[in-house]
CSV table of C-alpha atoms and ligand atoms in Angstrom, one decimal:
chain,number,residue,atom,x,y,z
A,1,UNK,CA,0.0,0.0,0.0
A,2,UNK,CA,1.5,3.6,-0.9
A,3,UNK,CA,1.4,6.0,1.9
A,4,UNK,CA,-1.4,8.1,0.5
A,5,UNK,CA,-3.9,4.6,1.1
A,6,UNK,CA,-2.5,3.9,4.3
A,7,UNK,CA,-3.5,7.6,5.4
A,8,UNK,CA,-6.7,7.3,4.7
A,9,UNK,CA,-7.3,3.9,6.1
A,10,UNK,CA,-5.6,4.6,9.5
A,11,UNK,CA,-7.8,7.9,8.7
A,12,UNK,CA,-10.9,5.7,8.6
A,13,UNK,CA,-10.0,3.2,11.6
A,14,UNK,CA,-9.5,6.6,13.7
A,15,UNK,CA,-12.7,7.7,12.7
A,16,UNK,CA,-14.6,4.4,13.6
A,17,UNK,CA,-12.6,4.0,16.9
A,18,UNK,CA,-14.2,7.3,18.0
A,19,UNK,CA,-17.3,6.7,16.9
A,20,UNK,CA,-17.5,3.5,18.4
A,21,UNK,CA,-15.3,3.3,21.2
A,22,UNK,CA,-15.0,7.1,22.1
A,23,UNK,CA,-12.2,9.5,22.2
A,24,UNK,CA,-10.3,7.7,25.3
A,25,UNK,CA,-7.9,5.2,25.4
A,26,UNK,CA,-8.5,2.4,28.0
A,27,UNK,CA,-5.8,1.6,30.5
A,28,UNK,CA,-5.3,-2.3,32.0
A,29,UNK,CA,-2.7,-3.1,34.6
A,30,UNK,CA,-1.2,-6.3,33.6
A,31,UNK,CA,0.7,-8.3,36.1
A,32,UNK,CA,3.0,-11.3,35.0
A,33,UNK,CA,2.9,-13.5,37.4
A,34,UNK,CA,5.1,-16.7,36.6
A,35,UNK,CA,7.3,-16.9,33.5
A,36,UNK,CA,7.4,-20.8,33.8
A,37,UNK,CA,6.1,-22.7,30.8
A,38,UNK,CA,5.7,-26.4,29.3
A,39,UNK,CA,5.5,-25.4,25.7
A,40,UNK,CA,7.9,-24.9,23.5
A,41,UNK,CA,6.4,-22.4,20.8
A,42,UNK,CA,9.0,-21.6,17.9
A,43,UNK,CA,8.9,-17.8,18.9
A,44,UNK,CA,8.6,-17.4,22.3
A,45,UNK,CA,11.8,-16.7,24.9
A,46,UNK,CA,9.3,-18.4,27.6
A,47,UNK,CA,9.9,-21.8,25.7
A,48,UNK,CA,10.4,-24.7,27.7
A,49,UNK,CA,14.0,-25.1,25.7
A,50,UNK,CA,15.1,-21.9,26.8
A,51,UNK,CA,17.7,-22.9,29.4
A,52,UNK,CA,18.7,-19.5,29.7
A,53,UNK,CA,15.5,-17.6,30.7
A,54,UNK,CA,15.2,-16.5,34.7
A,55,UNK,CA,12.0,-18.3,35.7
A,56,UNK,CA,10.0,-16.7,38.5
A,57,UNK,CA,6.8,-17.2,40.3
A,58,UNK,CA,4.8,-14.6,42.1
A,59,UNK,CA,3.3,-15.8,45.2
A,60,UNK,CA,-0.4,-14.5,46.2
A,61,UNK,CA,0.4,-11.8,48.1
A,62,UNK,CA,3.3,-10.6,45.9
A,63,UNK,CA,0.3,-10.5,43.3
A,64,UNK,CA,-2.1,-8.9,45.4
A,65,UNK,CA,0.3,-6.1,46.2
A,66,UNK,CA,0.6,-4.9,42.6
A,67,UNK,CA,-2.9,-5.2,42.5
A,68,UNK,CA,-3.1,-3.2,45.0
A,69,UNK,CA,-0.6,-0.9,43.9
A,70,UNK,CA,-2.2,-0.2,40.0
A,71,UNK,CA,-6.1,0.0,42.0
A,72,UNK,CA,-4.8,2.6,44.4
A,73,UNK,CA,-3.3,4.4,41.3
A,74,UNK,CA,-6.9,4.5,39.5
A,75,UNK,CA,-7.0,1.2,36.7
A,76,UNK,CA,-9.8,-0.5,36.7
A,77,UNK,CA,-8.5,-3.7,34.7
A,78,UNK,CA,-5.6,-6.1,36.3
A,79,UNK,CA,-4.6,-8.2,33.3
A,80,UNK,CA,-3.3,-11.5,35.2
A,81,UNK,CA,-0.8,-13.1,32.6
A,82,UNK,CA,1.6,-16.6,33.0
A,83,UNK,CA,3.0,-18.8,30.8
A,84,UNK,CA,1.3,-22.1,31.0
A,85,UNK,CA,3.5,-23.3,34.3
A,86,UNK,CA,3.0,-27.0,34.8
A,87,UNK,CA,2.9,-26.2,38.6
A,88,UNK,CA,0.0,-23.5,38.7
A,89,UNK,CA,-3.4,-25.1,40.1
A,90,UNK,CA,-7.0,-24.4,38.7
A,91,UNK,CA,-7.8,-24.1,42.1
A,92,UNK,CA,-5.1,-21.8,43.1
A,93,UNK,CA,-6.2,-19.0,40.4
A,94,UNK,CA,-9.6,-19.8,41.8
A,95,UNK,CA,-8.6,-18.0,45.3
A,96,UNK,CA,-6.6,-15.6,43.5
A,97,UNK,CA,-9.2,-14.4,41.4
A,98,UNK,CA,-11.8,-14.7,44.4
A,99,UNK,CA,-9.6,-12.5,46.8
A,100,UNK,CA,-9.1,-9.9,44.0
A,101,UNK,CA,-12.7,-9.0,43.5
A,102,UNK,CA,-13.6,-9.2,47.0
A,103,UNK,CA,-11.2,-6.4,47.9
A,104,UNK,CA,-11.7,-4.2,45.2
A,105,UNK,CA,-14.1,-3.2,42.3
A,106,UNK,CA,-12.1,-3.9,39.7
A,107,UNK,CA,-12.5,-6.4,36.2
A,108,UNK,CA,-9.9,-9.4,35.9
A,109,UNK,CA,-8.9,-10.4,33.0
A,110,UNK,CA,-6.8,-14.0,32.5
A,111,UNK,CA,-4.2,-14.8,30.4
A,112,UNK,CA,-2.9,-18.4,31.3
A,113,UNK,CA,-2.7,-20.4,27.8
A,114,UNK,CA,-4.9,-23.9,27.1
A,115,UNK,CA,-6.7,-25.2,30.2
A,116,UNK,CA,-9.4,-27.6,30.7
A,117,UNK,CA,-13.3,-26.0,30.0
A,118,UNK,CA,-13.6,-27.1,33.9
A,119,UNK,CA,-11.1,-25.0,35.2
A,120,UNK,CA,-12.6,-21.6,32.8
A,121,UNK,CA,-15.7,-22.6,34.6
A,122,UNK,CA,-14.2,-22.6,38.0
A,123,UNK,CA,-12.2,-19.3,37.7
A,124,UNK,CA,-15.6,-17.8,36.0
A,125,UNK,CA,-17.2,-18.9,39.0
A,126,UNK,CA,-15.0,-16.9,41.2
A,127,UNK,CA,-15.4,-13.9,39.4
A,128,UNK,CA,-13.3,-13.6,36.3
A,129,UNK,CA,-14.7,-11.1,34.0
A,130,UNK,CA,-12.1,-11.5,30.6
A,131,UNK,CA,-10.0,-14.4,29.3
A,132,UNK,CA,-7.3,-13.5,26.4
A,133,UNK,CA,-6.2,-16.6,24.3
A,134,UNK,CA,-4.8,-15.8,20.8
A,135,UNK,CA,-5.1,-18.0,17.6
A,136,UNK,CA,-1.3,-16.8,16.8
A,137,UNK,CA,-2.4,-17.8,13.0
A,138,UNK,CA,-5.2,-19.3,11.9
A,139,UNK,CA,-3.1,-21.0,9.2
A,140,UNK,CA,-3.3,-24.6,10.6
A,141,UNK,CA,0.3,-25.8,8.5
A,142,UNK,CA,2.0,-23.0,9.9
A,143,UNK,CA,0.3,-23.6,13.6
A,144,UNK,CA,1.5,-27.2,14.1
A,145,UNK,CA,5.2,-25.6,12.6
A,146,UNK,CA,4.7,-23.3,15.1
A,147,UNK,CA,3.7,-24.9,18.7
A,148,UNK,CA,5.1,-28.0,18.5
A,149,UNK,CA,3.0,-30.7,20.9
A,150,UNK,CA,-0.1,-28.2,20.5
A,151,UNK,CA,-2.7,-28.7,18.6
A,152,UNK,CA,-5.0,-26.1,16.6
A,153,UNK,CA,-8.4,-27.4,17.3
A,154,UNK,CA,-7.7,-27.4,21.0
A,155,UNK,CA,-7.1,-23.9,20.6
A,156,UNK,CA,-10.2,-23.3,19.3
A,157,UNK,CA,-12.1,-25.4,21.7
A,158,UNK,CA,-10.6,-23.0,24.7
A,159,UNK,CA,-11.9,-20.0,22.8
A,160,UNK,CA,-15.1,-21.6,22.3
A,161,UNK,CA,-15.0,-23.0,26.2
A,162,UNK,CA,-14.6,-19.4,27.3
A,163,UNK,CA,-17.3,-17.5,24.5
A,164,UNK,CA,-20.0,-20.2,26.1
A,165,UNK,CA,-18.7,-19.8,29.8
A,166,UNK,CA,-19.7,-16.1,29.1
A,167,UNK,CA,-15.6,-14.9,29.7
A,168,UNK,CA,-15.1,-11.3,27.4
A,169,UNK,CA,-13.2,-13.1,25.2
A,170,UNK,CA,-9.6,-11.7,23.5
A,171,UNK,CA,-7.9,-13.3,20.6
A,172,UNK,CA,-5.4,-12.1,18.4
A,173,UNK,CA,-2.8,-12.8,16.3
A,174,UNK,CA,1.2,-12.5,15.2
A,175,UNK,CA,1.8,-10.4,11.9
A,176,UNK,CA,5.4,-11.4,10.1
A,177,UNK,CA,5.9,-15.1,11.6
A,178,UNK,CA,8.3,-16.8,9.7
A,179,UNK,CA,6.2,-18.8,6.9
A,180,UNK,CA,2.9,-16.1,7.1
A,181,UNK,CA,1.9,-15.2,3.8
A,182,UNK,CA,-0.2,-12.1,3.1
A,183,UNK,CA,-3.2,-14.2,2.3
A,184,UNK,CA,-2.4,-16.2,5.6
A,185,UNK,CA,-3.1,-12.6,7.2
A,186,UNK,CA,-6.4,-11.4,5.3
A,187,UNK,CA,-7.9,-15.2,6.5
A,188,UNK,CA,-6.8,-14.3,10.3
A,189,UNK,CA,-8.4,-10.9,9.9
A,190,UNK,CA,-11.4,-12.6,8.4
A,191,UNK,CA,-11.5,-15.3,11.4
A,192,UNK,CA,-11.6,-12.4,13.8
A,193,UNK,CA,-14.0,-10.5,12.5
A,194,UNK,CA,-16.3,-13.0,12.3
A,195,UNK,CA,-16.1,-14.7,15.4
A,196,UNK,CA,-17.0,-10.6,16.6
A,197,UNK,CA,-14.6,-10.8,19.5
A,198,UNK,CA,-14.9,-8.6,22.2
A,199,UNK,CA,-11.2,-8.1,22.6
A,200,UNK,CA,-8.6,-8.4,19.6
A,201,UNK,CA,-4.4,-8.2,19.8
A,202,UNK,CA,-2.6,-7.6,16.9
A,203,UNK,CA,1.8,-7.2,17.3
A,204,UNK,CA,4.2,-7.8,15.4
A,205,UNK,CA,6.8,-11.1,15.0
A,206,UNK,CA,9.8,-10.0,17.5
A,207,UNK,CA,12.6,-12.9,17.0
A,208,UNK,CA,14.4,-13.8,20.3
A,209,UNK,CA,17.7,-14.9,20.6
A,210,UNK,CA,16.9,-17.9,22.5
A,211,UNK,CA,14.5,-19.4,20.4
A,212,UNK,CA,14.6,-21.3,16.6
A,213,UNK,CA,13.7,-18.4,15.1
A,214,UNK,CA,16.1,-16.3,16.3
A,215,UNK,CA,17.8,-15.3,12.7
A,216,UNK,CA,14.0,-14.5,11.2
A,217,UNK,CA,13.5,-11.0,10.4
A,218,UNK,CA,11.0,-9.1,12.9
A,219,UNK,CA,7.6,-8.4,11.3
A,220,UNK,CA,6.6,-5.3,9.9
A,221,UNK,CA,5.3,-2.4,12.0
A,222,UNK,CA,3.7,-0.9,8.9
A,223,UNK,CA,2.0,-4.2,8.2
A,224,UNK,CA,1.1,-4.5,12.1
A,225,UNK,CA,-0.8,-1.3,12.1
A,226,UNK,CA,-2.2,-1.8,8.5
A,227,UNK,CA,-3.7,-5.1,9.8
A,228,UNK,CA,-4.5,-3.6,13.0
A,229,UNK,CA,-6.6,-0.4,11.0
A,230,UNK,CA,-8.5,-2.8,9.0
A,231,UNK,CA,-9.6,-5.0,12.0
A,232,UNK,CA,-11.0,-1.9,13.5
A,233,UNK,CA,-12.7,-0.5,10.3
A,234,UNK,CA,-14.2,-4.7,10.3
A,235,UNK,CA,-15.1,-5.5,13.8
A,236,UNK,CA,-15.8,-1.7,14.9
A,237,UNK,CA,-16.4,-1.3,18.9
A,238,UNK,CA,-13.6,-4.4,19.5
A,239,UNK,CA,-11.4,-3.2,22.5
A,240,UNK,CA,-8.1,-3.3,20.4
A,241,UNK,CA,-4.8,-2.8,22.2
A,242,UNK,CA,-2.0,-0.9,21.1
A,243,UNK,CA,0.3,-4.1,22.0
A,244,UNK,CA,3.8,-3.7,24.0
A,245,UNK,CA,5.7,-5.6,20.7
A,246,UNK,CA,5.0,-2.6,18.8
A,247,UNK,CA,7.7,-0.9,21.0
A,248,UNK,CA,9.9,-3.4,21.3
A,249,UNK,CA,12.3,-2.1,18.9
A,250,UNK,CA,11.5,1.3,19.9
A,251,UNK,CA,9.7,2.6,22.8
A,252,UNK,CA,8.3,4.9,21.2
A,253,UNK,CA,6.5,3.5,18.6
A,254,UNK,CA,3.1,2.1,20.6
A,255,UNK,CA,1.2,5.5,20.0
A,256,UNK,CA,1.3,4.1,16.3
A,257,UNK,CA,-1.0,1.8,17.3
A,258,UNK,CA,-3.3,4.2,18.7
A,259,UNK,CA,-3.0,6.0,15.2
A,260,UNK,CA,-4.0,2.9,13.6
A,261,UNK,CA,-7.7,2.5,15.7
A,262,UNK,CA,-6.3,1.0,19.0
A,263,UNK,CA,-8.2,2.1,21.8
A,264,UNK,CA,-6.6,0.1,24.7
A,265,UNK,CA,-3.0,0.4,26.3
A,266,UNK,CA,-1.6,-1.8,28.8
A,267,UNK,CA,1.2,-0.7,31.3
A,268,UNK,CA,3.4,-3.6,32.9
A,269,UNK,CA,2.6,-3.2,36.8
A,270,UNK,CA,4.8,-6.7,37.4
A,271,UNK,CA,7.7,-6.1,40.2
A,272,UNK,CA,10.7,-4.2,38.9
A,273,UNK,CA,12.8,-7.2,39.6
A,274,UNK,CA,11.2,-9.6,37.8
A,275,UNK,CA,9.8,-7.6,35.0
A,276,UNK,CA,13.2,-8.7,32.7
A,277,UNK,CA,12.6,-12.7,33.4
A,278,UNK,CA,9.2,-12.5,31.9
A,279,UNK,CA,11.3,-12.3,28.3
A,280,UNK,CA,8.8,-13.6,25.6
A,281,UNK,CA,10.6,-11.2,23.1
A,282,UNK,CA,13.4,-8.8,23.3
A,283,UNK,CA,11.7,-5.4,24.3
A,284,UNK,CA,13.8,-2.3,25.1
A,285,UNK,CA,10.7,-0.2,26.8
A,286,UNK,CA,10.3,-3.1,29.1
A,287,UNK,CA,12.9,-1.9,32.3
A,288,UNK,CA,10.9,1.2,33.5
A,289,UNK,CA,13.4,3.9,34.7
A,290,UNK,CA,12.9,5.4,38.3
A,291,UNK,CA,11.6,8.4,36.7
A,292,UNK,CA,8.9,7.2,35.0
A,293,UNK,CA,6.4,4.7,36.1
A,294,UNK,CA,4.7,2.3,33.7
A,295,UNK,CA,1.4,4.6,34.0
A,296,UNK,CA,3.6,7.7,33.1
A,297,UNK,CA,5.0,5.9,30.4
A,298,UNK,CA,1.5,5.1,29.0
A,299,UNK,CA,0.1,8.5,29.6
A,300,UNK,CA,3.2,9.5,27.1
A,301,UNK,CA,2.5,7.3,24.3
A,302,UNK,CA,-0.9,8.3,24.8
A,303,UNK,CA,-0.9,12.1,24.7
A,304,UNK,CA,1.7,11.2,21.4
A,305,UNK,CA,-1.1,10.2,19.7
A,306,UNK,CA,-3.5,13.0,21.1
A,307,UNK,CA,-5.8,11.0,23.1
A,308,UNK,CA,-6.2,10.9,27.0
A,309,UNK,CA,-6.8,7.6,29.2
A,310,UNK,CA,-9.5,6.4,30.3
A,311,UNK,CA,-9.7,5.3,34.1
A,312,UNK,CA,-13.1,3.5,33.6
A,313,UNK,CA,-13.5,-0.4,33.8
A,314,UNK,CA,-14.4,-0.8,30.0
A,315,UNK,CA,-15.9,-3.7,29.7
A,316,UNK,CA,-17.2,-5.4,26.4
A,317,UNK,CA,-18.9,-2.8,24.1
A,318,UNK,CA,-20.8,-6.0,22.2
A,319,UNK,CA,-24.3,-6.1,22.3
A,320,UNK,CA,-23.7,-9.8,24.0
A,321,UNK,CA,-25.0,-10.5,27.9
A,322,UNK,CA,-23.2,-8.4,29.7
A,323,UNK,CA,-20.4,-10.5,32.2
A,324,UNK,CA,-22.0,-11.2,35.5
A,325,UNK,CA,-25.4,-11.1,34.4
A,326,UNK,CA,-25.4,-14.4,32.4
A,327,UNK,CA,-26.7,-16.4,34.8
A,328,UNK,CA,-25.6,-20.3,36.0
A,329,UNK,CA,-26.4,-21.3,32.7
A,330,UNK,CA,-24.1,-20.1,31.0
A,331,UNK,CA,-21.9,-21.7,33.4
A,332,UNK,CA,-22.6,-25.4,32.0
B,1,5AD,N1,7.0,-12.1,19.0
B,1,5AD,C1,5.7,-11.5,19.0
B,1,5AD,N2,4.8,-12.0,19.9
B,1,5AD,C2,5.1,-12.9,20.7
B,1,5AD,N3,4.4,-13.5,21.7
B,1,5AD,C3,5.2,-14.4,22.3
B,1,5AD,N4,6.4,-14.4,21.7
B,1,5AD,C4,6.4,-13.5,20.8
B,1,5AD,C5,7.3,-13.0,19.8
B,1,5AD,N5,8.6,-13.5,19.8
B,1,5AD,C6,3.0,-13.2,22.0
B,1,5AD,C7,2.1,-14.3,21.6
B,1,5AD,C8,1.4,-14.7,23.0
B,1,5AD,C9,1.6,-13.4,23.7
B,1,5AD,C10,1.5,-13.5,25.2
B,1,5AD,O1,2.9,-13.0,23.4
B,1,5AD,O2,1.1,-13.8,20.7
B,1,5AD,O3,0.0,-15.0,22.8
């Protein structure tokens, strides 16, 4: 695309984000809570191969303190994110998630891979508003290259397990993986839009050192945001994050994704001292200097792009059942 069509389509995407989304730009706290993982995706630094990668484990309270901390500071949204650690227990998340909402008003959303429909269920049960599971691709070859030991239609029975079990659902995918054709790209886009998630991540491909992919080039930002623009002109009031690998090369490139219809930013409230182990890519932002704090950093790339944040919960903006009024149905 020259740069005259890709004016007027971020032009459009803007235009649709404030129509349907407003003016603001939604702010989640996310927490990373163990960098431990079984698989052993192509791409990832978390990989279970990486010998190298410093493996941590929050306990509860270390948790519950940076909820704490990111509440107290005005988010409304704690983003709790792991890699899929063999040694975390469905029940475990269960009390963590429970002892969130009953101290403070504020939505969770989960990020903790595959897991059994039973275990969605139980941590709906105690109160988990949003679940984020990606597709990665929807290209099933280039999946299976992809995760090794993972299978696509288990994906897609998680993301179907948490639509029914009535979770805000977030999925997304990786633009400039090694093997992704164009085409693979428009059929993701078209697999998003259709299955009208409330939630949708789009980042770019950042090869880590520690991983087989380590000598691919890094996908395109320009193709990032162009597939990130026409996800918004498609699926309209989506909540669409302007995603931390945007910035990995350059911190301060994520207000590109707010140029490009993202509505949502997502500042790293996970203790300095562990914030470096949870290494899924190379990111130079990631280390927060003393002088400014991961919500200053986000108000920056924020007022960059001429928007202000927005402090409120934002929940779905789908004309679905709203989460928490589905009833135990929904629950089966
Ligand atoms: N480049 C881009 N995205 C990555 N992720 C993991 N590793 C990489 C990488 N090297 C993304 C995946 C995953 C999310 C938590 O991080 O999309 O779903």
């Amino acid at each position: 695309m020259n740069d005259t069509c890709l004016e007027a389509l971020y032009t459009s995407a803007r235009k649709v984000c404030t129509e349907e989304c407003g003016t603001g730009v939604l702010v989640r706290g996310i927490v990373e809570f163990s960098s431990y993982c079984k698989n052993s995706c192509t791409y990832c630094g978390l990989r279970s191969q990486n010998g190298s990668a410093g493996r941590y484990r929050l306990s509860t309270q270390a948790i519950l303190s940076s909820v704490g901390k990111l509440y107290r500071l005005g988010v409304r949204t704690v983003v709790l994110q792991s890699g899929e650690d063999p040694e975390l227990s469905a029940d475990w998340v269960s009390s963590l998630v429970a002892q969130i909402k009953e101290r403070w008003d504020i939505a969770v959303t989960l990020s903790l891979g595959e897991w059994p429909r039973s275990s969605y269920r139980q941590w709906r049960e105690a109160g988990a508003d949003r679940y984020l599971l990606k597709i990665e691709t929807t290209d099933i070859q280039l999946y299976h290259r992809l995760h090794p030991g993972m299978n696509y239609s288990n994906r897609l029975r998680c993301i179907d397990d948490l639509e029914e079990l009535g979770y805000q659902t977030g999925s997304g995918i990786i633009v400039g993986l090694p093997g992704q054709s164009d085409a693979s790209i428009a059929k993701d886009l078209q697999f998003l839009y259709e299955r009208d998630f409330d939630m949708i991540s789009i980042g770019p491909f950042i090869p880590h050192p520690r991983t087989p992919l380590a000598h691919y080039p890094a996908g395109s930002i320009e193709r990032t945001c162009t597939a990130l623009a026409l996800i918004r002109c498609l699926s309209k009031n989506s909540h669409l994050p302007a995603t931390s690998a945007l910035a990995a090369t350059n911190p301060d490139r994520r207000h590109l994704g707010l140029l490009a219809g993202a509505n949502v930013i997502m500042p790293n409230f996970t203790p300095q001292n562990h914030v470096e182990h949870y290494d899924i890519y190379p990111h130079e932002g990631r280390v927060a200097t003393p002088e400014s704090s991961p919500l200053q950093k986000a108000e920056y790339q924020v007022r960059l792009a001429g928007r202000h944040m927005d402090y409120a919960k934002g929940d779905s903006l789908k004309t679905k059942a709203p989460t928490g009024q589905t009833g135990q149905g929904s629950f089966s």
